[in-house]
Coordinates of C-alpha atoms in Angstrom, one line a residue:
X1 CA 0.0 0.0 0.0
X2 CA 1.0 3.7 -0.8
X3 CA 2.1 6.1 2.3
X4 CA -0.2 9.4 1.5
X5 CA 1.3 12.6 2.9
X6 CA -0.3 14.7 5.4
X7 CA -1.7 17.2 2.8
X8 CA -3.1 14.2 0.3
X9 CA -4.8 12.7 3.4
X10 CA -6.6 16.1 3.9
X11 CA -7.4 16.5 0.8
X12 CA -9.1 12.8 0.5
X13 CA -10.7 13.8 3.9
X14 CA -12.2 16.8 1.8
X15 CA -13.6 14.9 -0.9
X16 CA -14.9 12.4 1.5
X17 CA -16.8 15.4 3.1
X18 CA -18.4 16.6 0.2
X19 CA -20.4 13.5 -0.5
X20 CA -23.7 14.3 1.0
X21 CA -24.4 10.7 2.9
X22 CA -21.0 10.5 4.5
X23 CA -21.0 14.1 5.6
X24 CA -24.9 13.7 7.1
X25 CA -23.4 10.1 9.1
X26 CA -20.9 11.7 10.6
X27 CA -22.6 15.6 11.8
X28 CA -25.8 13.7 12.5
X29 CA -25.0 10.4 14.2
X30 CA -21.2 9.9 14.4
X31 CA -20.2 13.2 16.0
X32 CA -22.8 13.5 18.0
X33 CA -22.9 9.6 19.5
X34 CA -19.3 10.5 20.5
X35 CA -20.5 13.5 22.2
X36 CA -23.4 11.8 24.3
X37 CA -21.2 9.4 25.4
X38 CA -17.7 11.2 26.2
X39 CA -20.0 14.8 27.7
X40 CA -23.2 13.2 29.2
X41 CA -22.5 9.3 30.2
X42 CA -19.0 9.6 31.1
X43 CA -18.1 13.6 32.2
X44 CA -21.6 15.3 33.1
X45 CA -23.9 12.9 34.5
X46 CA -21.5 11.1 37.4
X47 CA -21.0 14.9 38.4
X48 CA -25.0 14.9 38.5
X49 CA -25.3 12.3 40.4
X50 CA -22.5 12.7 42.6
X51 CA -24.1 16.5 43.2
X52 CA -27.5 14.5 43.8
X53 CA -25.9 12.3 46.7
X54 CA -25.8 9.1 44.4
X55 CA -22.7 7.0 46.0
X56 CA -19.5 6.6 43.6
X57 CA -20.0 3.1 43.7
X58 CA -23.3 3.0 42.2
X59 CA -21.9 5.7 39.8
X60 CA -19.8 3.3 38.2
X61 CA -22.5 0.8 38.2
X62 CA -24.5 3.2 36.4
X63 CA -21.8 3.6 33.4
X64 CA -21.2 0.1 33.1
X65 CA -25.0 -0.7 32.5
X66 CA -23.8 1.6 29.8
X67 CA -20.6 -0.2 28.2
X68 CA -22.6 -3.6 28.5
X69 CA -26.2 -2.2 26.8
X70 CA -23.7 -1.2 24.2
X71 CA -22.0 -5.0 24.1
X72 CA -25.6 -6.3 24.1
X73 CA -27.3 -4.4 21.9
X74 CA -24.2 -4.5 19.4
X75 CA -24.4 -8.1 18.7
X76 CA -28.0 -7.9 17.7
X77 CA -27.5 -4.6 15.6
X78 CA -24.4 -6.3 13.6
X79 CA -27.0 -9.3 12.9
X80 CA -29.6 -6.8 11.9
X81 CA -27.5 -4.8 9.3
X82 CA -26.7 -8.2 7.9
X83 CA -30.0 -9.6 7.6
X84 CA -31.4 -6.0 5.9
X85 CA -29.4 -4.3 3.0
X86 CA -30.4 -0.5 4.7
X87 CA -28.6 0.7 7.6
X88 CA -30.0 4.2 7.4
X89 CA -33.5 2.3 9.4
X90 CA -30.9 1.4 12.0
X91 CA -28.7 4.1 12.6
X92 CA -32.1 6.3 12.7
X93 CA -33.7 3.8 15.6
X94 CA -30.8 4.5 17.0
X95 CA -31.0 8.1 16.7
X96 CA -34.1 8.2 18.3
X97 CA -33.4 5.9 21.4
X98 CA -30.4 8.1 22.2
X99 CA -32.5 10.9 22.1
X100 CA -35.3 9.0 23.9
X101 CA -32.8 7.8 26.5
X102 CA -31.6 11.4 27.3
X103 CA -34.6 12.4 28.3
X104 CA -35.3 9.9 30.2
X105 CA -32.3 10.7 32.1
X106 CA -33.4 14.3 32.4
X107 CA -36.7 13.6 33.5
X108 CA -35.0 11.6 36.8
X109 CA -34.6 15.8 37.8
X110 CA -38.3 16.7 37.0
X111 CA -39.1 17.4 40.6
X112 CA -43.2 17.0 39.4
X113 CA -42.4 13.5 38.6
X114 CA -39.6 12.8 41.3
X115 CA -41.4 14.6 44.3
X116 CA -42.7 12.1 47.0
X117 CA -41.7 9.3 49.4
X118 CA -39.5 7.3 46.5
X119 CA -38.0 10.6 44.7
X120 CA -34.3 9.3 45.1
X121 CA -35.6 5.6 43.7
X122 CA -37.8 6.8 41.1
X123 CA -34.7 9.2 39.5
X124 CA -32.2 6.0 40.4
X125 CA -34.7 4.3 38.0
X126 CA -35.1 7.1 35.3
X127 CA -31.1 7.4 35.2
X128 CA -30.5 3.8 35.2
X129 CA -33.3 3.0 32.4
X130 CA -32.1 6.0 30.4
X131 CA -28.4 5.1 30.8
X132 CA -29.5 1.4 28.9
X133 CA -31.6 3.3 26.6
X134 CA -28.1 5.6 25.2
X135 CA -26.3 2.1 25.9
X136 CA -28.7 0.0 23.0
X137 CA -28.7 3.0 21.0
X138 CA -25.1 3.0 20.5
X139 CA -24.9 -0.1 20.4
X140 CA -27.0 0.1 17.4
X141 CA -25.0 2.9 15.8
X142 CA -21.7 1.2 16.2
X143 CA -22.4 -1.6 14.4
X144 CA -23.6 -0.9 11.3
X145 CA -22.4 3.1 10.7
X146 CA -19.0 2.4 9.2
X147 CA -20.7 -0.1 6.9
X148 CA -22.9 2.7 6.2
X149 CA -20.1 5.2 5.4
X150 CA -18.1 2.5 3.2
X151 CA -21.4 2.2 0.8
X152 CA -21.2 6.0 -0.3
X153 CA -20.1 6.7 -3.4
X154 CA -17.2 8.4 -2.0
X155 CA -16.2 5.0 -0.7
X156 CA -16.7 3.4 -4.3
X157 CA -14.3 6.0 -5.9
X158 CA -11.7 6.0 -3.2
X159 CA -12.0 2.8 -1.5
X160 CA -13.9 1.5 1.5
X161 CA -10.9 1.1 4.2
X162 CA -9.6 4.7 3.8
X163 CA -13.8 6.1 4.1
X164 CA -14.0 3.9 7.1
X165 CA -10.7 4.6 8.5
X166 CA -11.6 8.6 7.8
X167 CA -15.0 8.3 9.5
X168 CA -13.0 7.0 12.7
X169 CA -11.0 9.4 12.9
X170 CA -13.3 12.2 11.8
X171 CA -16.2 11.3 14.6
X172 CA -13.3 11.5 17.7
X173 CA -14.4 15.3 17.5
X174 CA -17.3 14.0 19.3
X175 CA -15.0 12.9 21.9
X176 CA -13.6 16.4 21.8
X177 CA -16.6 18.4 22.3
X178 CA -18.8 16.5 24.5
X179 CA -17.3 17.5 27.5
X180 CA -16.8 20.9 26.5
X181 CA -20.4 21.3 25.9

């Protein structure tokens, strides 16, 4: 295989970017899936819930019912994309269910709904069903997006591993952001 230079791997990255699918993956599900999980699951919400008396024990519980939703729902998501020829349906349940997931989370600080007797288990529960909730749904965007990205055309004219490889890199802004946000 060829060695690119720095500036011939920007410029590749460029071209990548300009084809309309791989450009909407990345803004609409890859950035942002890193960002959800880097700024909410692993920065913001143990601060929350260390702010809201939650033990750091059952913190870390917490983000592993994450990491193993993700293991879990991965496994089913990589059968799924193999079983159907469009991985848009996928990505876009998954999409939803993080979106779905973080409100859930948000709604475990809704004082109407967490007001009572149980308010500390009732927002236990909303965090911990909304943590799985982001968990499946990334497990269901892991799995099938960079088959998703290495289908464009872009990946067609260039190749597959250096689209995939690109995405990769590309969606670690996520990681970037999400804590600064």
């Amino acid at each position: 295989s060829e060695r690119l230079s720095s500036r011939e791997i920007w410029r590749e990255i460029g071209w990548m970017l300009r084809d309309q699918q791989f450009r909407r993956t990345i803004l609409l599900i890859g950035i942002p899936a890193k960002a959800v999980l880097t700024g909410v699951v692993l920065f913001a919400m143990p601060l929350l819930l260390h702010a809201k008396g939650f033990a750091q024990a059952d913190i870390g519980q917490i983000t592993m019912i994450y990491a193993a939703c993700v293991i879990f729902a991965s496994t089913y998501a990589a059968q799924l994309a193999d079983q159907t020829s469009d991985t848009r349906i996928i990505l876009t349940f998954g999409a939803v269910l993080t979106a779905a997931g973080l409100a859930t989370v948000a709604a475990s600080g809704w004082q109407p709904l967490i007001s009572g007797q149980h308010s500390q288990s009732v927002a236990a529960a909303l965090v911990v069903f909304g943590i799985a909730m982001v968990g499946v749904a990334h497990g269901f965007i892991n799995a099938p997006v960079v088959t998703h990205v290495t289908e464009t055309m872009v990946a067609r004219r260039i190749g597959a591993s250096p689209v995939g490889a690109a995405y990769r890199f590309l969606e670690r802004i996520g990681h970037t952001i999400g804590p600064i946000i």
